[in-house]
Short mmCIF file of C-alpha atoms in Angstrom, two decimals:
data_model
loop_
_atom_site.label_atom_id
_atom_site.label_comp_id
_atom_site.label_asym_id
_atom_site.label_seq_id
_atom_site.Cartn_x
_atom_site.Cartn_y
_atom_site.Cartn_z
CA MET A 49 -44.22 -20.37 -16.87
CA PRO A 50 -40.60 -19.02 -16.97
CA ASP A 51 -38.82 -18.15 -13.88
CA PRO A 52 -38.83 -14.49 -13.69
CA SER A 53 -35.02 -14.44 -11.87
CA THR A 54 -33.86 -16.67 -14.72
CA ALA A 55 -35.24 -14.35 -17.41
CA TRP A 56 -33.67 -11.34 -15.78
CA LEU A 57 -30.42 -13.15 -15.46
CA ASP A 58 -30.54 -14.17 -18.99
CA ARG A 59 -30.97 -10.66 -20.23
CA PHE A 60 -28.51 -9.59 -17.47
CA ARG A 61 -25.41 -11.84 -18.24
CA PRO A 62 -24.26 -10.36 -21.83
CA HIS A 63 -24.09 -7.00 -20.17
CA GLN A 64 -22.75 -8.09 -16.88
CA ARG A 65 -19.10 -6.97 -17.15
CA GLN A 66 -20.02 -3.44 -18.41
CA PHE A 67 -22.69 -3.30 -15.38
CA GLU A 68 -19.71 -4.25 -12.88
CA ILE A 69 -17.31 -1.83 -14.46
CA GLY A 70 -20.03 0.86 -14.67
CA PHE A 71 -20.98 0.51 -11.24
CA TRP A 72 -17.26 0.89 -10.05
CA VAL A 73 -16.97 3.91 -12.08
CA ALA A 74 -19.93 5.63 -10.98
CA MET A 75 -19.19 5.04 -7.24
CA LEU A 76 -15.64 6.33 -7.85
CA LEU A 77 -16.89 9.42 -9.76
CA MET A 78 -19.33 10.20 -6.84
CA GLN A 79 -16.44 10.05 -4.50
CA VAL A 80 -14.48 12.23 -6.44
CA VAL A 81 -17.40 15.01 -6.87
CA PHE A 82 -18.54 14.94 -3.24
CA ASN A 83 -15.21 14.69 -1.53
CA SER A 84 -13.63 17.41 -3.71
CA ILE A 85 -16.35 19.71 -2.79
CA VAL A 86 -16.24 18.72 1.12
CA THR A 87 -12.54 19.18 0.98
CA TRP A 88 -12.53 22.71 -0.99
CA LEU A 89 -15.25 24.07 1.76
CA ASP A 90 -13.34 22.88 4.62
CA LEU A 91 -9.79 24.41 3.26
CA SER A 92 -11.62 27.71 2.28
CA ARG A 93 -12.72 28.23 5.87
CA GLU A 94 -9.26 28.58 6.79
CA ASN A 95 -7.94 30.17 3.59
CA ARG A 96 -10.46 32.26 1.31
CA GLY A 97 -9.87 31.90 -2.36
CA TYR A 98 -8.28 28.46 -2.01
CA ALA A 99 -7.68 27.08 -5.57
CA PHE A 100 -10.42 24.35 -6.14
CA TRP A 101 -8.52 22.60 -8.68
CA LYS A 102 -6.09 21.19 -6.16
CA PRO A 103 -8.88 19.06 -3.94
CA VAL A 104 -10.04 17.77 -7.50
CA VAL A 105 -6.67 16.62 -8.28
CA TRP A 106 -5.96 15.00 -4.96
CA GLU A 107 -9.67 13.17 -5.42
CA ILE A 108 -9.22 12.30 -8.76
CA THR A 109 -5.53 10.60 -8.53
CA SER A 110 -6.54 8.98 -5.19
CA ASN A 111 -10.00 7.22 -6.92
CA LEU A 112 -8.23 6.51 -9.82
CA ALA A 113 -5.55 4.65 -8.05
CA VAL A 114 -8.32 2.79 -6.02
CA GLY A 115 -10.36 1.70 -9.35
CA MET A 116 -6.73 0.62 -10.65
CA LEU A 117 -6.55 -1.80 -7.52
CA ILE A 118 -10.18 -2.97 -7.26
CA PRO A 119 -9.34 -6.04 -9.65
CA LEU A 120 -6.45 -7.15 -7.44
CA ILE A 121 -8.60 -7.08 -4.34
CA ALA A 122 -10.92 -9.26 -6.47
CA PHE A 123 -8.52 -11.49 -7.23
CA PHE A 124 -6.96 -11.37 -3.79
CA GLU A 125 -10.56 -12.45 -2.51
CA ARG A 126 -10.36 -15.55 -4.94
CA ARG A 127 -6.85 -16.65 -3.69
CA PHE A 128 -8.11 -16.23 -0.18
CA PRO A 129 -11.90 -16.60 0.07
CA LEU A 130 -13.71 -15.38 2.84
CA ARG A 131 -16.26 -17.81 3.92
CA MET A 132 -17.26 -18.74 7.61
CA SER A 133 -15.08 -22.00 7.40
CA THR A 134 -12.03 -20.25 6.05
CA LEU A 135 -12.21 -16.79 8.00
CA PRO A 136 -10.10 -17.82 10.78
CA ARG A 137 -7.17 -18.21 8.48
CA HIS A 138 -7.56 -16.01 5.60
CA ILE A 139 -8.59 -12.57 7.69
CA LEU A 140 -4.76 -12.13 8.40
CA ALA A 141 -4.09 -12.51 4.77
CA HIS A 142 -6.32 -9.56 3.87
CA VAL A 143 -5.20 -7.72 6.84
CA GLY A 144 -1.82 -7.87 5.25
CA GLY A 145 -3.72 -7.26 1.75
CA SER A 146 -5.09 -4.13 3.10
CA VAL A 147 -1.54 -2.93 3.87
CA LEU A 148 -0.29 -3.71 0.14
CA PHE A 149 -3.48 -1.98 -0.88
CA CYS A 150 -2.19 1.09 0.91
CA LEU A 151 1.12 1.14 -0.25
CA LEU A 152 0.12 0.88 -3.83
CA HIS A 153 -2.69 3.20 -3.57
CA VAL A 154 -0.25 5.83 -1.86
CA GLY A 155 2.31 5.48 -4.40
CA VAL A 156 0.15 5.60 -7.57
CA MET A 157 -1.81 8.80 -6.36
CA HIS A 158 1.39 10.66 -5.53
CA ALA A 159 3.14 9.64 -8.66
CA LEU A 160 -0.02 11.09 -10.82
CA ARG A 161 -0.09 14.28 -9.06
CA TYR A 162 3.14 15.31 -10.04
CA PRO A 163 2.33 15.77 -13.60
CA ALA A 164 -1.19 17.01 -12.71
CA TYR A 165 0.49 20.14 -10.76
CA THR A 166 3.06 20.79 -13.51
CA LEU A 167 0.09 20.88 -15.99
CA ALA A 168 -1.55 23.23 -13.77
CA GLY A 169 1.81 25.42 -13.39
CA ASP A 170 2.33 24.50 -9.55
CA ARG A 171 4.78 22.35 -7.84
CA TYR A 172 4.00 19.35 -5.94
CA SER A 173 5.60 18.35 -2.70
CA MET A 174 4.59 15.24 -1.05
CA PRO A 175 4.05 15.35 2.77
CA SER A 176 6.04 13.71 5.55
CA VAL A 177 5.93 9.85 4.52
CA PRO A 178 5.52 8.29 7.98
CA MET A 179 2.61 10.43 9.16
CA MET A 180 1.06 10.16 5.73
CA LEU A 181 1.24 6.58 5.80
CA VAL A 182 -0.30 6.37 9.16
CA TYR A 183 -3.16 8.70 7.81
CA GLU A 184 -3.77 7.12 4.59
CA TYR A 185 -3.64 3.54 6.11
CA LEU A 186 -6.41 4.46 8.55
CA LYS A 187 -8.57 5.35 5.69
CA ASP A 188 -7.53 2.73 3.30
CA ILE A 189 -8.19 -0.27 5.42
CA ARG A 190 -11.85 1.04 5.47
CA SER A 191 -11.76 1.15 1.96
CA TYR A 192 -10.52 -2.19 1.28
CA PHE A 193 -13.04 -4.02 3.51
CA ALA A 194 -15.68 -1.86 1.88
CA ILE A 195 -14.82 -2.79 -1.52
CA LEU A 196 -14.42 -6.39 -0.06
CA VAL A 197 -17.85 -6.35 1.38
CA THR A 198 -19.55 -5.00 -1.74
CA ILE A 199 -17.71 -7.60 -3.92
CA LEU A 200 -19.09 -10.33 -1.45
CA GLY A 201 -22.61 -9.08 -1.31
CA TYR A 202 -22.75 -8.73 -5.09
CA ARG A 203 -21.47 -12.45 -5.55
CA PHE A 204 -24.15 -13.55 -2.70
CA VAL A 205 -27.05 -11.86 -4.70
CA LEU A 206 -25.99 -13.68 -7.81
CA LEU A 207 -25.78 -17.01 -6.06
CA ARG A 208 -29.12 -16.40 -4.71
CA LEU A 209 -30.77 -15.69 -8.04
CA GLN A 210 -28.68 -17.79 -10.04
CA GLY A 211 -28.99 -20.93 -7.64
CA GLU A 212 -25.99 -22.91 -6.18
CA ALA A 213 -25.66 -26.64 -6.68
CA ARG A 214 -23.87 -29.35 -4.38
CA VAL A 215 -23.44 -33.16 -4.37
CA LEU A 216 -26.14 -34.86 -2.74
CA ASP A 217 -25.25 -36.56 0.63
CA SER A 218 -24.90 -40.28 0.57
CA PRO A 219 -27.64 -41.73 2.66
CA GLU A 220 -26.77 -42.75 6.16
CA GLU A 221 -26.31 -46.55 6.72
CA LYS A 222 -28.61 -48.18 9.33
CA PRO A 223 -27.17 -50.66 11.90
CA GLY A 224 -27.24 -54.34 10.34
CA ASP A 225 -27.59 -52.82 6.73
CA PRO A 226 -24.77 -54.25 4.29
CA PRO A 227 -22.27 -51.67 3.79
CA ALA A 228 -23.20 -49.58 0.36
CA ALA A 229 -20.67 -49.62 -2.74
CA PRO A 230 -18.91 -46.51 -2.85
CA SER A 231 -20.54 -44.00 -5.27
CA ALA A 232 -17.60 -41.85 -6.55
CA ARG A 233 -19.82 -40.47 -9.39
CA PRO A 234 -22.93 -38.39 -8.29
CA GLU A 235 -25.78 -39.11 -10.38
CA ARG A 236 -27.69 -36.07 -9.60
CA PHE A 237 -27.11 -32.42 -7.61
CA LEU A 238 -29.36 -30.76 -5.13
CA VAL A 239 -29.68 -27.13 -6.55
CA ARG A 240 -30.99 -24.37 -3.82
CA LYS A 241 -32.39 -21.16 -5.51
CA LEU A 242 -34.24 -18.42 -3.87
CA ARG A 243 -35.29 -20.87 -1.13
CA LYS A 244 -36.42 -23.49 -3.53
CA GLU A 245 -34.38 -26.88 -3.93
CA PHE A 246 -34.75 -28.95 -6.94
CA LEU A 247 -32.60 -31.92 -8.44
CA VAL A 248 -30.48 -31.88 -11.53
CA ALA A 249 -29.36 -34.89 -13.26
CA ALA A 250 -25.50 -35.47 -13.98
CA GLY A 251 -26.30 -36.56 -17.61
CA ASP A 252 -28.30 -33.10 -17.99
CA ILE A 253 -25.21 -31.11 -17.73
CA GLU A 254 -24.03 -29.77 -21.05
CA CYS A 255 -20.86 -27.98 -20.20
CA LEU A 256 -18.92 -26.69 -17.30
CA GLN A 257 -16.70 -23.60 -16.82
CA ALA A 258 -14.19 -22.69 -13.96
CA GLN A 259 -15.49 -19.37 -12.53
CA GLY A 260 -13.04 -18.38 -9.64
CA ASN A 261 -13.86 -20.24 -6.58
CA TYR A 262 -16.87 -21.87 -8.19
CA LEU A 263 -17.52 -24.02 -11.21
CA GLY A 264 -20.39 -23.05 -13.61
CA LEU A 265 -22.71 -26.07 -14.71
CA HIS A 266 -24.83 -25.19 -17.74
CA VAL A 267 -28.19 -27.13 -17.59
CA ASN A 268 -30.80 -27.06 -20.10
CA GLY A 269 -30.01 -23.29 -20.85
CA HIS A 270 -29.54 -22.67 -17.18
CA ASP A 271 -26.34 -21.96 -15.21
CA TYR A 272 -25.71 -23.10 -11.58
CA LEU A 273 -22.85 -22.41 -9.47
CA LEU A 274 -20.79 -25.68 -7.71
CA ARG A 275 -18.17 -24.62 -5.26
CA SER A 276 -15.52 -26.74 -6.47
CA THR A 277 -12.50 -26.95 -8.99
CA LEU A 278 -12.99 -28.10 -12.73
CA THR A 279 -10.21 -30.80 -12.15
CA ASP A 280 -11.59 -32.12 -8.86
CA PHE A 281 -15.00 -32.13 -10.28
CA LEU A 282 -14.11 -33.89 -13.43
CA ALA A 283 -12.73 -36.71 -11.47
CA GLN A 284 -15.99 -37.48 -10.13
CA LEU A 285 -18.03 -37.44 -13.34
CA ASP A 286 -17.93 -40.47 -16.28
CA PRO A 287 -14.80 -39.90 -18.28
CA ALA A 288 -16.49 -41.36 -21.16
CA LYS A 289 -18.92 -38.61 -21.41
CA PHE A 290 -17.46 -35.56 -19.65
CA VAL A 291 -14.03 -34.35 -21.38
CA ARG A 292 -11.83 -31.27 -20.55
CA VAL A 293 -11.63 -28.99 -23.96
CA HIS A 294 -9.85 -26.22 -22.44
CA ARG A 295 -8.06 -25.06 -19.53
CA SER A 296 -11.34 -23.35 -18.10
CA HIS A 297 -14.26 -25.55 -19.98
CA ALA A 298 -15.25 -29.13 -20.17
CA VAL A 299 -18.37 -30.72 -22.03
CA ASN A 300 -20.64 -33.63 -22.23
CA LEU A 301 -19.90 -35.45 -25.39
CA ASP A 302 -23.35 -36.48 -25.85
CA ARG A 303 -24.32 -32.75 -25.99
CA VAL A 304 -21.77 -31.55 -28.61
CA ALA A 305 -23.63 -30.69 -31.92
CA GLU A 306 -20.44 -29.66 -34.27
CA ILE A 307 -16.99 -29.12 -34.02
CA GLU A 308 -15.59 -26.03 -36.09
CA PRO A 309 -11.89 -26.02 -36.62
CA LEU A 310 -9.97 -22.50 -36.00
CA ASP A 311 -6.79 -21.46 -37.27
CA GLY A 312 -4.17 -22.72 -35.08
CA GLY A 313 -5.45 -26.01 -34.46
CA ASP A 314 -7.99 -24.61 -32.05
CA ALA A 315 -11.60 -25.50 -32.23
CA LYS A 316 -15.29 -23.83 -31.50
CA LEU A 317 -17.60 -26.54 -30.14
CA LYS A 318 -21.32 -25.75 -30.92
CA MET A 319 -23.65 -27.25 -28.37
CA LYS A 320 -27.15 -28.81 -29.16
CA ASP A 321 -28.67 -26.11 -27.10
CA GLY A 322 -26.97 -23.36 -29.36
CA SER A 323 -24.40 -22.34 -27.00
CA GLU A 324 -20.58 -22.40 -28.03
CA VAL A 325 -17.72 -23.40 -26.21
CA PRO A 326 -13.84 -23.05 -26.82
CA CYS A 327 -11.56 -26.03 -27.58
CA SER A 328 -7.99 -25.48 -27.22
CA ARG A 329 -5.41 -27.64 -29.52
CA ARG A 330 -4.12 -29.25 -26.22
CA TYR A 331 -7.34 -30.99 -25.55
CA ARG A 332 -8.48 -31.66 -29.13
CA ASP A 333 -7.69 -35.49 -29.04
CA ALA A 334 -10.13 -35.93 -26.38
CA LEU A 335 -12.88 -35.20 -29.07
CA VAL A 336 -11.47 -36.46 -32.27
CA GLY A 337 -8.88 -38.86 -31.30
CA PRO A 338 -5.48 -39.02 -32.80
CA THR A 339 -6.14 -37.37 -35.81
CA PRO A 340 -6.04 -33.68 -35.78
CA PHE A 341 -8.40 -31.16 -37.02
CA PRO A 342 -7.71 -30.09 -40.81
CA GLY A 343 -5.46 -27.15 -41.65
#
Protein backbone atom coordinates (compact mmCIF):
# COMPACT_ATOMS: atom_id res chain seq x y z
CA MET A 1 0.00 0.00 0.00
CA PRO A 2 1.54 3.37 -0.99
CA ASP A 3 2.56 5.79 1.75
CA PRO A 4 -0.07 8.61 1.80
CA SER A 5 2.56 11.24 2.65
CA THR A 6 4.75 10.11 -0.24
CA ALA A 7 1.81 10.18 -2.66
CA TRP A 8 0.91 13.67 -1.46
CA LEU A 9 4.50 14.85 -1.90
CA ASP A 10 4.68 13.39 -5.40
CA ARG A 11 1.63 15.46 -6.35
CA PHE A 12 2.92 18.53 -4.53
CA ARG A 13 6.50 18.66 -5.89
CA PRO A 14 5.65 19.85 -9.44
CA HIS A 15 3.70 22.76 -7.93
CA GLN A 16 5.96 23.52 -4.96
CA ARG A 17 7.42 26.76 -6.30
CA GLN A 18 4.00 28.08 -7.33
CA PHE A 19 2.66 27.23 -3.86
CA GLU A 20 5.53 29.02 -2.11
CA ILE A 21 5.14 32.15 -4.24
CA GLY A 22 1.36 32.06 -3.89
CA PHE A 23 1.59 31.71 -0.11
CA TRP A 24 3.71 34.84 0.29
CA VAL A 25 1.61 36.80 -2.20
CA ALA A 26 -1.55 35.88 -0.28
CA MET A 27 0.02 36.83 3.08
CA LEU A 28 1.23 40.18 1.79
CA LEU A 29 -2.11 40.98 0.13
CA MET A 30 -3.89 40.29 3.41
CA GLN A 31 -1.47 42.65 5.12
CA VAL A 32 -2.23 45.36 2.55
CA VAL A 33 -6.00 45.02 2.93
CA PHE A 34 -6.22 44.78 6.73
CA ASN A 35 -3.52 47.32 7.55
CA SER A 36 -4.87 49.85 5.04
CA ILE A 37 -8.33 49.71 6.59
CA VAL A 38 -7.07 49.87 10.19
CA THR A 39 -4.70 52.77 9.43
CA TRP A 40 -7.40 54.70 7.57
CA LEU A 41 -9.88 54.22 10.43
CA ASP A 42 -7.32 55.46 12.96
CA LEU A 43 -6.48 58.55 10.88
CA SER A 44 -10.16 59.28 10.18
CA ARG A 45 -10.84 59.67 13.89
CA GLU A 46 -8.62 62.76 13.97
CA ASN A 47 -9.20 63.97 10.41
CA ARG A 48 -12.61 63.19 8.99
CA GLY A 49 -12.52 62.66 5.24
CA TYR A 50 -8.89 61.53 5.23
CA ALA A 51 -7.99 60.19 1.77
CA PHE A 52 -8.15 56.38 1.76
CA TRP A 53 -5.64 56.06 -1.09
CA LYS A 54 -2.76 57.24 1.10
CA PRO A 55 -2.70 54.32 3.58
CA VAL A 56 -3.30 52.00 0.62
CA VAL A 57 -0.16 53.37 -1.07
CA TRP A 58 1.80 53.08 2.19
CA GLU A 59 0.85 49.45 2.65
CA ILE A 60 1.33 48.45 -1.01
CA THR A 61 4.81 49.99 -1.16
CA SER A 62 5.80 48.56 2.21
CA ASN A 63 4.62 45.03 1.48
CA LEU A 64 5.97 45.10 -2.06
CA ALA A 65 9.39 45.93 -0.61
CA VAL A 66 9.05 43.10 1.93
CA GLY A 67 8.09 40.66 -0.82
CA MET A 68 11.18 41.61 -2.80
CA LEU A 69 13.35 40.91 0.27
CA ILE A 70 11.91 37.51 1.28
CA PRO A 71 14.26 35.61 -1.10
CA LEU A 72 17.17 37.50 0.48
CA ILE A 73 16.13 36.30 3.95
CA ALA A 74 15.90 32.71 2.66
CA PHE A 75 19.37 33.02 1.11
CA PHE A 76 20.76 34.53 4.33
CA GLU A 77 19.35 31.61 6.33
CA ARG A 78 21.06 29.12 4.02
CA ARG A 79 24.32 31.01 4.53
CA PHE A 80 23.85 31.21 8.31
CA PRO A 81 21.54 28.27 9.17
CA LEU A 82 19.72 28.38 12.48
CA ARG A 83 20.00 25.02 14.24
CA MET A 84 20.45 24.21 17.90
CA SER A 85 24.15 23.67 17.24
CA THR A 86 24.62 26.89 15.23
CA LEU A 87 22.26 29.21 17.10
CA PRO A 88 24.86 30.83 19.42
CA ARG A 89 27.20 31.83 16.60
CA HIS A 90 24.62 32.62 13.90
CA ILE A 91 21.99 34.55 15.85
CA LEU A 92 24.10 37.73 15.78
CA ALA A 93 24.45 37.37 12.02
CA HIS A 94 20.66 37.39 11.75
CA VAL A 95 20.37 40.42 14.01
CA GLY A 96 22.69 42.13 11.54
CA GLY A 97 20.56 40.74 8.74
CA SER A 98 17.49 42.34 10.31
CA VAL A 99 19.25 45.74 10.25
CA LEU A 100 20.07 45.30 6.55
CA PHE A 101 16.49 44.16 5.92
CA CYS A 102 15.18 47.33 7.59
CA LEU A 103 17.46 49.64 5.61
CA LEU A 104 16.53 48.02 2.29
CA HIS A 105 12.84 47.91 3.21
CA VAL A 106 12.77 51.60 4.13
CA GLY A 107 14.77 52.63 1.07
CA VAL A 108 12.67 50.68 -1.42
CA MET A 109 9.26 51.60 -0.02
CA HIS A 110 10.02 55.33 0.12
CA ALA A 111 11.49 55.25 -3.38
CA LEU A 112 8.21 53.72 -4.58
CA ARG A 113 6.05 56.29 -2.80
CA TYR A 114 7.38 59.30 -4.70
CA PRO A 115 6.06 58.18 -8.13
CA ALA A 116 2.87 56.80 -6.53
CA TYR A 117 2.05 60.20 -4.98
CA THR A 118 2.92 61.98 -8.22
CA LEU A 119 0.46 59.76 -10.13
CA ALA A 120 -2.19 60.64 -7.54
CA GLY A 121 -1.54 64.38 -8.05
CA ASP A 122 0.07 64.88 -4.65
CA ARG A 123 3.57 65.42 -3.31
CA TYR A 124 5.31 62.96 -1.02
CA SER A 125 7.59 64.18 1.77
CA MET A 126 9.68 61.68 3.73
CA PRO A 127 9.54 61.88 7.55
CA SER A 128 12.55 62.65 9.73
CA VAL A 129 15.07 59.90 8.92
CA PRO A 130 16.48 59.10 12.43
CA MET A 131 13.08 58.73 14.12
CA MET A 132 11.65 56.94 11.09
CA LEU A 133 14.47 54.35 11.10
CA VAL A 134 14.00 53.66 14.82
CA TYR A 135 10.25 53.28 14.34
CA GLU A 136 10.63 51.08 11.25
CA TYR A 137 13.31 48.87 12.79
CA LEU A 138 11.13 48.07 15.79
CA LYS A 139 8.57 46.75 13.28
CA ASP A 140 11.01 45.24 10.82
CA ILE A 141 12.93 43.12 13.31
CA ARG A 142 9.64 41.41 14.14
CA SER A 143 8.83 40.99 10.46
CA TYR A 144 12.31 39.62 9.72
CA PHE A 145 12.14 36.92 12.39
CA ALA A 146 8.48 36.13 11.63
CA ILE A 147 9.45 35.45 8.00
CA LEU A 148 12.45 33.44 9.19
CA VAL A 149 10.33 31.32 11.53
CA THR A 150 7.82 30.71 8.72
CA ILE A 151 10.59 29.53 6.38
CA LEU A 152 12.06 27.24 9.04
CA GLY A 153 8.65 25.87 10.00
CA TYR A 154 7.75 25.13 6.39
CA ARG A 155 11.09 23.38 5.87
CA PHE A 156 10.61 21.37 9.08
CA VAL A 157 7.21 20.09 7.90
CA LEU A 158 8.65 19.08 4.52
CA LEU A 159 11.52 17.27 6.23
CA ARG A 160 9.13 15.31 8.44
CA LEU A 161 7.02 14.32 5.45
CA GLN A 162 9.86 13.71 3.03
CA GLY A 163 12.21 11.97 5.43
CA GLU A 164 15.71 12.91 6.54
CA ALA A 165 18.62 10.57 6.02
CA ARG A 166 21.91 10.24 7.88
CA VAL A 167 24.92 8.00 7.69
CA LEU A 168 24.72 5.11 10.15
CA ASP A 169 27.09 5.41 13.08
CA SER A 170 29.88 2.87 13.26
CA PRO A 171 29.31 0.18 15.91
CA GLU A 172 31.09 0.78 19.19
CA GLU A 173 34.20 -1.29 19.77
CA LYS A 174 34.27 -3.52 22.84
CA PRO A 175 37.37 -3.97 24.99
CA GLY A 176 39.53 -6.78 23.61
CA ASP A 177 38.11 -6.63 20.10
CA PRO A 178 40.60 -6.13 17.28
CA PRO A 179 40.46 -2.62 15.80
CA ALA A 180 37.91 -2.45 13.00
CA ALA A 181 39.02 -1.37 9.57
CA PRO A 182 37.94 2.19 8.85
CA SER A 183 34.87 2.40 6.60
CA ALA A 184 35.06 5.52 4.48
CA ARG A 185 32.16 4.51 2.28
CA PRO A 186 28.79 4.03 3.96
CA GLU A 187 26.85 1.04 2.66
CA ARG A 188 23.45 2.16 3.93
CA PHE A 189 21.69 5.11 5.49
CA LEU A 190 19.12 5.51 8.20
CA VAL A 191 16.02 7.46 7.14
CA ARG A 192 13.62 8.99 9.66
CA LYS A 193 10.17 9.75 8.35
CA LEU A 194 7.04 10.48 10.39
CA ARG A 195 8.50 8.77 13.49
CA LYS A 196 9.47 5.72 11.45
CA GLU A 197 12.99 4.56 10.68
CA PHE A 198 14.21 2.39 7.83
CA LEU A 199 17.42 1.66 5.94
CA VAL A 200 18.40 2.72 2.44
CA ALA A 201 21.27 0.99 0.64
CA ALA A 202 23.90 3.24 -0.93
CA GLY A 203 23.69 1.25 -4.17
CA ASP A 204 19.98 2.12 -4.47
CA ILE A 205 20.70 5.84 -4.77
CA GLU A 206 19.93 6.83 -8.35
CA CYS A 207 20.98 10.48 -8.30
CA LEU A 208 21.83 13.30 -5.93
CA GLN A 209 21.00 16.99 -5.99
CA ALA A 210 22.32 19.87 -3.88
CA GLN A 211 19.42 21.69 -2.15
CA GLY A 212 20.68 24.55 -0.02
CA ASN A 213 21.99 23.19 3.28
CA TYR A 214 20.86 19.68 2.30
CA LEU A 215 21.56 17.04 -0.30
CA GLY A 216 18.62 15.33 -1.97
CA LEU A 217 18.94 11.56 -2.41
CA HIS A 218 16.66 10.09 -5.10
CA VAL A 219 16.05 6.45 -4.15
CA ASN A 220 13.56 4.11 -5.83
CA GLY A 221 11.24 6.95 -6.79
CA HIS A 222 11.47 8.69 -3.40
CA ASP A 223 13.47 11.73 -2.30
CA TYR A 224 15.23 11.99 1.05
CA LEU A 225 17.34 14.81 2.44
CA LEU A 226 20.79 14.46 3.97
CA ARG A 227 22.51 17.32 5.77
CA SER A 228 25.70 17.49 3.71
CA THR A 229 27.25 19.15 0.68
CA LEU A 230 27.45 17.34 -2.63
CA THR A 231 31.26 17.49 -2.65
CA ASP A 232 31.64 16.08 0.87
CA PHE A 233 29.14 13.28 0.33
CA LEU A 234 30.56 12.19 -3.02
CA ALA A 235 33.93 11.76 -1.30
CA GLN A 236 32.32 8.99 0.78
CA LEU A 237 30.80 7.11 -2.16
CA ASP A 238 32.41 4.72 -4.64
CA PRO A 239 33.92 6.94 -7.39
CA ALA A 240 33.59 4.07 -9.87
CA LYS A 241 29.79 4.29 -9.49
CA PHE A 242 28.91 7.80 -8.40
CA VAL A 243 30.08 10.75 -10.52
CA ARG A 244 29.31 14.43 -10.61
CA VAL A 245 27.60 15.49 -13.82
CA HIS A 246 26.62 19.05 -12.95
CA ARG A 247 27.43 21.72 -10.40
CA SER A 248 24.39 20.60 -8.39
CA HIS A 249 23.87 16.99 -9.56
CA ALA A 250 25.56 13.58 -9.40
CA VAL A 251 24.37 10.17 -10.62
CA ASN A 252 24.83 6.47 -10.03
CA LEU A 253 26.30 5.26 -13.35
CA ASP A 254 24.53 1.91 -12.95
CA ARG A 255 21.18 3.77 -13.06
CA VAL A 256 21.82 5.83 -16.22
CA ALA A 257 19.70 4.52 -19.11
CA GLU A 258 20.46 7.03 -21.86
CA ILE A 259 22.61 10.08 -22.61
CA GLU A 260 20.95 12.66 -24.84
CA PRO A 261 23.40 15.25 -26.27
CA LEU A 262 22.27 18.88 -26.32
CA ASP A 263 23.50 21.96 -28.13
CA GLY A 264 26.65 23.49 -26.73
CA GLY A 265 28.12 20.22 -25.47
CA ASP A 266 25.72 19.75 -22.55
CA ALA A 267 23.58 16.62 -22.19
CA LYS A 268 20.45 15.29 -20.56
CA LEU A 269 20.66 12.00 -18.67
CA LYS A 270 17.61 9.75 -18.67
CA MET A 271 17.62 7.50 -15.64
CA LYS A 272 16.18 3.98 -15.55
CA ASP A 273 13.32 5.14 -13.33
CA GLY A 274 12.28 7.72 -15.95
CA SER A 275 13.67 10.82 -14.23
CA GLU A 276 16.03 13.22 -16.00
CA VAL A 277 19.25 14.82 -14.76
CA PRO A 278 21.16 17.69 -16.44
CA CYS A 279 24.77 17.04 -17.43
CA SER A 280 27.02 20.01 -18.11
CA ARG A 281 29.84 20.00 -20.64
CA ARG A 282 32.37 20.42 -17.83
CA TYR A 283 31.56 17.00 -16.34
CA ARG A 284 30.66 14.99 -19.46
CA ASP A 285 34.01 13.15 -19.59
CA ALA A 286 33.07 11.36 -16.37
CA LEU A 287 30.41 9.57 -18.40
CA VAL A 288 31.89 9.05 -21.86
CA GLY A 289 35.63 9.43 -21.39
CA PRO A 290 37.74 11.76 -23.55
CA THR A 291 35.50 11.41 -26.62
CA PRO A 292 33.10 14.40 -26.69
CA PHE A 293 29.44 14.24 -27.53
CA PRO A 294 28.69 14.69 -31.21
CA GLY A 295 27.97 18.23 -32.27
